[in-house]
Short mmCIF file of C-alpha atoms and ligand atoms in Angstrom, two decimals:
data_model
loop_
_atom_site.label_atom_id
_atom_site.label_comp_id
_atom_site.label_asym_id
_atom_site.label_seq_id
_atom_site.Cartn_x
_atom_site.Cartn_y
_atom_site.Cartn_z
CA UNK A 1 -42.54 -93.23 36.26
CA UNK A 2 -39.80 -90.88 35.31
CA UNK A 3 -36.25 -91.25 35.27
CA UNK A 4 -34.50 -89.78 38.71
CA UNK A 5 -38.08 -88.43 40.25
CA UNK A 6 -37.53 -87.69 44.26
CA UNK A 7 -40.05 -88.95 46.07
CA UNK A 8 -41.27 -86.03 48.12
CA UNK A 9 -44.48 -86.74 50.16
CA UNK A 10 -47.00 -89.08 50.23
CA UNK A 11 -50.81 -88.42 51.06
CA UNK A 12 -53.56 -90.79 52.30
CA UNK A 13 -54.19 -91.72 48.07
CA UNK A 14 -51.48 -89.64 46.34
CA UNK A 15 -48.01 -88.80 46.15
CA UNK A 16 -45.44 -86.48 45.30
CA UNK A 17 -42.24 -86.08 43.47
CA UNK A 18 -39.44 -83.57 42.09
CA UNK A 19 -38.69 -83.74 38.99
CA UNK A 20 -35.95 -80.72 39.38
CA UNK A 21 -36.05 -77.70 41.59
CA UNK A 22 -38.68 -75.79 39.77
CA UNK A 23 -41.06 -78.73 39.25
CA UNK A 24 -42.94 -81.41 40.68
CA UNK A 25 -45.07 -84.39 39.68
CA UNK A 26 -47.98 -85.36 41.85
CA UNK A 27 -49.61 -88.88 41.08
CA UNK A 28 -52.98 -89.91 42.17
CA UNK A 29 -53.62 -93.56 43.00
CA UNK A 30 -56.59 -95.64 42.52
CA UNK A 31 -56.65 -95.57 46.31
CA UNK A 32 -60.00 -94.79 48.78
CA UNK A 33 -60.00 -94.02 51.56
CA UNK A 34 -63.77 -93.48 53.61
CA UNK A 35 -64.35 -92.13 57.29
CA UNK A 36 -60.51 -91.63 57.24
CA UNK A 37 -59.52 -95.26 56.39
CA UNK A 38 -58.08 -96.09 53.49
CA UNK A 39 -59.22 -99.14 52.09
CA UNK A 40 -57.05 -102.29 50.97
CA UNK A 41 -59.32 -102.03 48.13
CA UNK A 42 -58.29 -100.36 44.99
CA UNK A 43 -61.56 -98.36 42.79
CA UNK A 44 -59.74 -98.87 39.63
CA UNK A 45 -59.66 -95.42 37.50
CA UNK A 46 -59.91 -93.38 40.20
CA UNK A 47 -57.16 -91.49 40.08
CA UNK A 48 -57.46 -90.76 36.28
CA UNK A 49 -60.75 -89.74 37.16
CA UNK A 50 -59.69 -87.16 39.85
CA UNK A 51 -56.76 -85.85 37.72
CA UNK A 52 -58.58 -85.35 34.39
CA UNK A 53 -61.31 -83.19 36.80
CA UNK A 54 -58.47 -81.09 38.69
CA UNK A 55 -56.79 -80.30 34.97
CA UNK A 56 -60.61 -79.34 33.50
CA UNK A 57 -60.96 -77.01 36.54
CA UNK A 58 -57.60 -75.59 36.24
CA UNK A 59 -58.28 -74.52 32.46
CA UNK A 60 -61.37 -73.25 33.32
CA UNK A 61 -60.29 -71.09 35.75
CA UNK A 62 -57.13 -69.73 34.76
CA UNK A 63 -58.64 -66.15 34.58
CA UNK A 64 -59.79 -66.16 38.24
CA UNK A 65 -56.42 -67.30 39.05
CA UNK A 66 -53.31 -68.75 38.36
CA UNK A 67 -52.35 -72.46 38.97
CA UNK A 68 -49.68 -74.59 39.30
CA UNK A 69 -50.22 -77.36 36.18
CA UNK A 70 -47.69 -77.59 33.27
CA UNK A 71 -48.47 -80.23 31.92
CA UNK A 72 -50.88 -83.82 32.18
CA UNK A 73 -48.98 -86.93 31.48
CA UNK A 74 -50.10 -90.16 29.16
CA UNK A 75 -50.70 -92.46 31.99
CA UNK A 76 -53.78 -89.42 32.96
CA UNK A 77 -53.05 -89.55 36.29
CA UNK A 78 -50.14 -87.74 37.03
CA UNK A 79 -49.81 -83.53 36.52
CA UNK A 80 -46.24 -82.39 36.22
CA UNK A 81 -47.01 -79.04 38.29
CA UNK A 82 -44.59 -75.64 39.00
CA UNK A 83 -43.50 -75.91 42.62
CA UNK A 84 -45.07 -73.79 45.23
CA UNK A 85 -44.45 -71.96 48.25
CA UNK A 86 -47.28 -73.44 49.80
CA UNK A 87 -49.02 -71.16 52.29
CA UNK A 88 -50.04 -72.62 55.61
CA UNK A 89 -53.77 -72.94 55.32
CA UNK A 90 -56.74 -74.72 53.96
CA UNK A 91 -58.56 -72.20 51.89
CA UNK A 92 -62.36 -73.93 52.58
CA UNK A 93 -65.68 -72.62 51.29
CA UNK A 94 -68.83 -73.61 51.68
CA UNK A 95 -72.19 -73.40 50.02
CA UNK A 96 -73.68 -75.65 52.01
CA UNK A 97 -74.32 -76.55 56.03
CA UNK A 98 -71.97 -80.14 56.48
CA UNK A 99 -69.46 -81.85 58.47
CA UNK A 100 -67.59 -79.73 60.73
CA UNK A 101 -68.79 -76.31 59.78
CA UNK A 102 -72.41 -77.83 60.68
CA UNK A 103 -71.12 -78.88 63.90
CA UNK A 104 -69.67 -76.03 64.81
CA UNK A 105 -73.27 -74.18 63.70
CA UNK A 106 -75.05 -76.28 66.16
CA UNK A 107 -72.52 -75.71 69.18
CA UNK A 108 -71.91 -72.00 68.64
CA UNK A 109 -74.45 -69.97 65.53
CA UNK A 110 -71.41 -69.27 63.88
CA UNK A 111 -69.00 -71.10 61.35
CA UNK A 112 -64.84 -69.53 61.43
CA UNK A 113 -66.31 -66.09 62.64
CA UNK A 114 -69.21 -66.28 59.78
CA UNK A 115 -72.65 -65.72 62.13
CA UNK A 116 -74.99 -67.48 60.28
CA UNK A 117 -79.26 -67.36 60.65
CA UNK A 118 -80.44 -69.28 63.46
CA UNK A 119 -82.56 -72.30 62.80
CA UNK A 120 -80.87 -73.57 59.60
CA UNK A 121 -80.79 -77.36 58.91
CA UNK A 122 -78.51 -79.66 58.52
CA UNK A 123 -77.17 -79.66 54.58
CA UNK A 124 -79.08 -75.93 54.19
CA UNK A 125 -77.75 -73.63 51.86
CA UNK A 126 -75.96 -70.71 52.85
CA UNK A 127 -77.33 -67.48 52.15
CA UNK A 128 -73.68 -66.76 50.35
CA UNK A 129 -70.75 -68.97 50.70
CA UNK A 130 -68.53 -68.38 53.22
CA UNK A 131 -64.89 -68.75 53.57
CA UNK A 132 -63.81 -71.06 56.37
CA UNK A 133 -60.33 -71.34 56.26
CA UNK A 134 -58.39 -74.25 58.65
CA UNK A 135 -55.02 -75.04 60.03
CA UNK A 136 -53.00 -77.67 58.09
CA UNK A 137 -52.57 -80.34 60.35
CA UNK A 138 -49.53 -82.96 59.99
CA UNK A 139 -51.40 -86.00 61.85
CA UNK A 140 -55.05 -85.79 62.94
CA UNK A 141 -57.35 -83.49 61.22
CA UNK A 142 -57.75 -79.23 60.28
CA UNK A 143 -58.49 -77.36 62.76
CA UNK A 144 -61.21 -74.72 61.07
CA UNK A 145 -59.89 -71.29 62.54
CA UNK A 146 -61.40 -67.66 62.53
CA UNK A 147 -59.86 -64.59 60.41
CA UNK A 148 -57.31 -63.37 62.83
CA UNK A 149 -55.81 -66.65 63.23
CA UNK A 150 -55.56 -66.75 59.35
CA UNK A 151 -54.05 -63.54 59.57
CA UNK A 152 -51.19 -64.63 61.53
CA UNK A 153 -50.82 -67.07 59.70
CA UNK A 154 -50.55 -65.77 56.17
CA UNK A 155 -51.03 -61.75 56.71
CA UNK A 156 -53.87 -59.87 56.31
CA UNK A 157 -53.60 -58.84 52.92
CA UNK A 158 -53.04 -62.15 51.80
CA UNK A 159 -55.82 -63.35 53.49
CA UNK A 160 -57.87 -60.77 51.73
CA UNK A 161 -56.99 -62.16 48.67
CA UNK A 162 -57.44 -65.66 49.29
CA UNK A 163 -60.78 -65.21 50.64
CA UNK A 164 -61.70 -63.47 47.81
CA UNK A 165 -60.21 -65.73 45.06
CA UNK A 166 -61.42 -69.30 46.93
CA UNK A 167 -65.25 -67.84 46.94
CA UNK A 168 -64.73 -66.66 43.35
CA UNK A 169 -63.64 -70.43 41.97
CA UNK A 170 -66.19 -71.77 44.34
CA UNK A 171 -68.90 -69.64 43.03
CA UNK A 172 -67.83 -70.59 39.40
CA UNK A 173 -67.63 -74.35 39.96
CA UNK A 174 -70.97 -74.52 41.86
CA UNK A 175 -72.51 -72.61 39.37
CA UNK A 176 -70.83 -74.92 36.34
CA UNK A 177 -71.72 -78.35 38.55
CA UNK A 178 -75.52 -77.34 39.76
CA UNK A 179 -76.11 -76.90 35.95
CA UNK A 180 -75.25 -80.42 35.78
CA UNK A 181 -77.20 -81.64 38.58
CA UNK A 182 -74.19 -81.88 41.04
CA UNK A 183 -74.25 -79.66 44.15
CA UNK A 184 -70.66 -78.73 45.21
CA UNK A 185 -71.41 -78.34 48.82
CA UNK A 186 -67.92 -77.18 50.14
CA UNK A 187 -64.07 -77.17 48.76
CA UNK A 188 -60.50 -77.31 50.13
CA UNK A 189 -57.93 -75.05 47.60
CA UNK A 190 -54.63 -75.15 48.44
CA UNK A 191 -52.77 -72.15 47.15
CA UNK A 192 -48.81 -71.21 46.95
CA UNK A 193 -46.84 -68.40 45.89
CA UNK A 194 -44.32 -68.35 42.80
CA UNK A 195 -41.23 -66.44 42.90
CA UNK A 196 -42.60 -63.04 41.93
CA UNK A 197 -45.18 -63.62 44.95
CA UNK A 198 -48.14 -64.27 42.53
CA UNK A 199 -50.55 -65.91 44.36
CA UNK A 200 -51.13 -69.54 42.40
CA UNK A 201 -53.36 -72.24 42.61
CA UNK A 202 -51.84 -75.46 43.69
CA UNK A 203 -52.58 -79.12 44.75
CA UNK A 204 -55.73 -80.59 42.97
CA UNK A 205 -58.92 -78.77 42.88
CA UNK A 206 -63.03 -79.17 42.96
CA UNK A 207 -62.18 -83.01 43.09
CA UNK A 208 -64.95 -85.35 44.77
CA UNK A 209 -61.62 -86.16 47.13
CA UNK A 210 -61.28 -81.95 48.02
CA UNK A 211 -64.64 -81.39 47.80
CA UNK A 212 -68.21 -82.73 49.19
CA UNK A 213 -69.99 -83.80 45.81
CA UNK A 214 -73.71 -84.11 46.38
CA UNK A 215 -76.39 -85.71 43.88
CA UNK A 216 -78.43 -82.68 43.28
CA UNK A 217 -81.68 -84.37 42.57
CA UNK A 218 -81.34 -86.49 45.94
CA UNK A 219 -80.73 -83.15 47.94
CA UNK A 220 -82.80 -82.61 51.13
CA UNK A 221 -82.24 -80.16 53.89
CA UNK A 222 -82.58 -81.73 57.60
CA UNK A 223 -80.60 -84.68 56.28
CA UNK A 224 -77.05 -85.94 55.23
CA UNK A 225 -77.07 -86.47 51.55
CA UNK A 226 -75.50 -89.18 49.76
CA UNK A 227 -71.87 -88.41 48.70
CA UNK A 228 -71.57 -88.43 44.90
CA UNK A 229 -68.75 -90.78 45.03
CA UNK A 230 -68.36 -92.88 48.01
CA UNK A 231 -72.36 -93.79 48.75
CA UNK A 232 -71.83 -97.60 47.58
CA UNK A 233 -68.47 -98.14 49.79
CA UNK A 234 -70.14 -96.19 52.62
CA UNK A 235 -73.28 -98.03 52.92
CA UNK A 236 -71.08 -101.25 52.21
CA UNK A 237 -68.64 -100.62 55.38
CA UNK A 238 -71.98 -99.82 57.16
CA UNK A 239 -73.51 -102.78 56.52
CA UNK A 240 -70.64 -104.37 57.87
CA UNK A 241 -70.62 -102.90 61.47
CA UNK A 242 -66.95 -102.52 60.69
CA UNK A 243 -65.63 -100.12 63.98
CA UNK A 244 -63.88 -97.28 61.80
CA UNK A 245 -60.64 -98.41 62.89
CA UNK A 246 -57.77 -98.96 60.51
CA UNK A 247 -57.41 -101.61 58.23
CA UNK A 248 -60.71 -101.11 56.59
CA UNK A 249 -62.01 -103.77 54.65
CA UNK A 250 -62.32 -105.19 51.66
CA UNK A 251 -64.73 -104.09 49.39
CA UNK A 252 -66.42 -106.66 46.83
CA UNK A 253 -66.26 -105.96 43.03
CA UNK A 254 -70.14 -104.98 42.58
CA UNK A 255 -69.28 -102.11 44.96
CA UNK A 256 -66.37 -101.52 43.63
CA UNK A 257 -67.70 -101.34 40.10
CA UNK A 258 -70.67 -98.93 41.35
CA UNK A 259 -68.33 -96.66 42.69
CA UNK A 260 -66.25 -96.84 39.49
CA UNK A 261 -69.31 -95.95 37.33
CA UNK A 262 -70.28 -92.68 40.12
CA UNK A 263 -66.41 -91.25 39.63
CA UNK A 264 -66.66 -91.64 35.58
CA UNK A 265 -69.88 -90.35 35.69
CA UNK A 266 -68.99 -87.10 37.77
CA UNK A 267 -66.13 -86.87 35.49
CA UNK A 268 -68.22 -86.86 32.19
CA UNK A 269 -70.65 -84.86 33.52
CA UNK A 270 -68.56 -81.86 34.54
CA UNK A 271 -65.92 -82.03 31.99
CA UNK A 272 -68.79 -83.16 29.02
CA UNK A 273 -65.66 -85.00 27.81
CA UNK A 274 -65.93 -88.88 27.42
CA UNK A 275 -64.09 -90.84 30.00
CA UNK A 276 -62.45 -92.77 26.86
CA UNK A 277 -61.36 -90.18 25.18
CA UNK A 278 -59.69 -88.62 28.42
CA UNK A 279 -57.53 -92.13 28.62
CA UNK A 280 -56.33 -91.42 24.54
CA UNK A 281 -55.16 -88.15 25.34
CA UNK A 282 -55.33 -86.38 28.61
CA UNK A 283 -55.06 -83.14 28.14
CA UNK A 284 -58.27 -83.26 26.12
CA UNK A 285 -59.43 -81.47 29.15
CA UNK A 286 -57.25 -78.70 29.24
CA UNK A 287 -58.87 -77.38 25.47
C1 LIG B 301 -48.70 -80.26 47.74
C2 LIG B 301 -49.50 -83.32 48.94
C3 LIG B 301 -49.47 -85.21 47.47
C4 LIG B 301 -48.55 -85.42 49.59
C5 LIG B 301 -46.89 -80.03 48.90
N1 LIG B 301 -47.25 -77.03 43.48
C6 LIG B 301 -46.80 -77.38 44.72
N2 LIG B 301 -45.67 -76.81 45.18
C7 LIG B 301 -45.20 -77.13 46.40
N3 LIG B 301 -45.79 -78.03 47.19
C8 LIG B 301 -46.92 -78.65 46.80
C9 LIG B 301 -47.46 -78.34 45.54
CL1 LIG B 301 -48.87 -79.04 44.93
C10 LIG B 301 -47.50 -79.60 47.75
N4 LIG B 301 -48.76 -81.03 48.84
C11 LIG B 301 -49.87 -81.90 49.24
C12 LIG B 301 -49.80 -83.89 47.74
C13 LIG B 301 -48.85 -85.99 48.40
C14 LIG B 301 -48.88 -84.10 49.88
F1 LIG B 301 -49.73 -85.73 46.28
N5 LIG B 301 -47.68 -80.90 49.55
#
């Protein structure tokens, strides 16, 4: 850890620092967390895993937009990052017909104002992806909201230009992932503004933690397809008839060390970059 870091914030697996006034470091644990538990478990790696990912995306993207990393540190899980003025939304898209936006498809035809085809199935492609942007809530969950309540939130203009800039790095990162048999089926970005107003790219991004990571050869619409990541812990807690309700519970080292191997393997097959070679030098990723 550095010398004289602030702690700043802490999230369900990560947390935050200030390293001075223009800069911050956010560190991601080896934490889970699954149906909105986290578990006393550790999934050792993780963390490294999720950071390396976020710093490949950020590199590769850099032309769609700006973002907020500086630098990635030895330990491969922290990102020394330029401190934001965050803006007050989720910036969500989705490809794909899951959790809330498919419930809110069944109860109304229509996703944040997007009115969708009738008779589409659960986990069904979109025709396009659509942006479906949410409140940030401090306790409980986002509350997905429609364009004029984005508006007041962040402007119009703005909003225009996040819309346009979230489908773009969706559309990229699909693209990039579906080649490699991953279907990104939605995506939180979280974006701030710099000094100048530039709109920037913050928080960590396309992450199986920001994102719903699907197996692409295991996809079938009418169902809910295995997440990437957490399948082995799910159907583990599952199997437990464990209530949902906070502590969660231990998870035994086989399913611990399959969920290992899914993170690593997501990681080496978006970034085509050994995991090994990510822990000699992180920012491997970044070239
Ligand atoms: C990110 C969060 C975490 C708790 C604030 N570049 C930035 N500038 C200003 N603020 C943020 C960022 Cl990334 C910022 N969060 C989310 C992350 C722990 C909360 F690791 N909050």
């Amino acid at each position: 850890m550095p010398e004289a870091a602030i702690h700043v914030g802490s999230g369900k697996v990560r947390e935050l620092y200030a390293l001075d006034d223009e800069r911050l470091l956010l560190v991601a644990s080896d934490r889970v967390s699954t149906f909105d538990v986290v578990l006393p478990t550790d999934v050792p790696d993780k963390g490294r895993v999720l950071t390396g990912l976020s710093g490949f995306w950020f590199a590769r993207t850099e032309r769609i937009c700006a973002n907020h990393l500086l630098a990635l540190r030895e330990d491969g899980r922290s990102t020394e990052c330029r401190r934001l003025q965050m803006l007050p939304i989720e910036c969500v898209v989705r490809g794909y017909l899951a959790g809330s936006g498919w419930k809110d498809y069944v109860r109304t035809g229509s996703v944040c104002g997007h009115e969708l085809p009738a008779g589409l199935l659960e986990s069904a492609e979109l025709p396009e992806p659509i942006f479906t942007p949410a409140t940030k809530a401090a306790t409980g969950h986002d509350e997905n909201i429609d364009r004029a309540q984005a508006a007041e939130l962040v402007g119009a203009a703005r909003l225009e230009e996040v819309e346009h800039v979230s489908i773009a790095l969706y559309r990229f990162a699909a693209d990039h992932a579906r080649s490699r048999g991953i279907l990104i089926a939605d995506t939180k970005f979280e974006f701030g503004l710099d000094a100048d107003g530039t709109l920037v790219l913050g928080d960590e991004a396309l992450t199986p933690d920001s994102s719903r990571f699907w197996p692409a050869d295991e996809y079938e619409p009418g169902a809910s397809p295995p997440s990437f990541d957490k399948q082995f812990v799910r159907d583990y807690c599952e199997s437990l008839g464990w209530d949902k309700i906070a502590p969660g519970p231990e998870i035994p080292e086989d399913v611990v060390a399959g969920t290992r191997a899914r993170y690593v393997e997501a990681f080496e097959r978006l970034a085509d970059i050994s995991f090994d070679r990510y822990l000699e030098d992180p920012e491997v990723v970044l070239r």
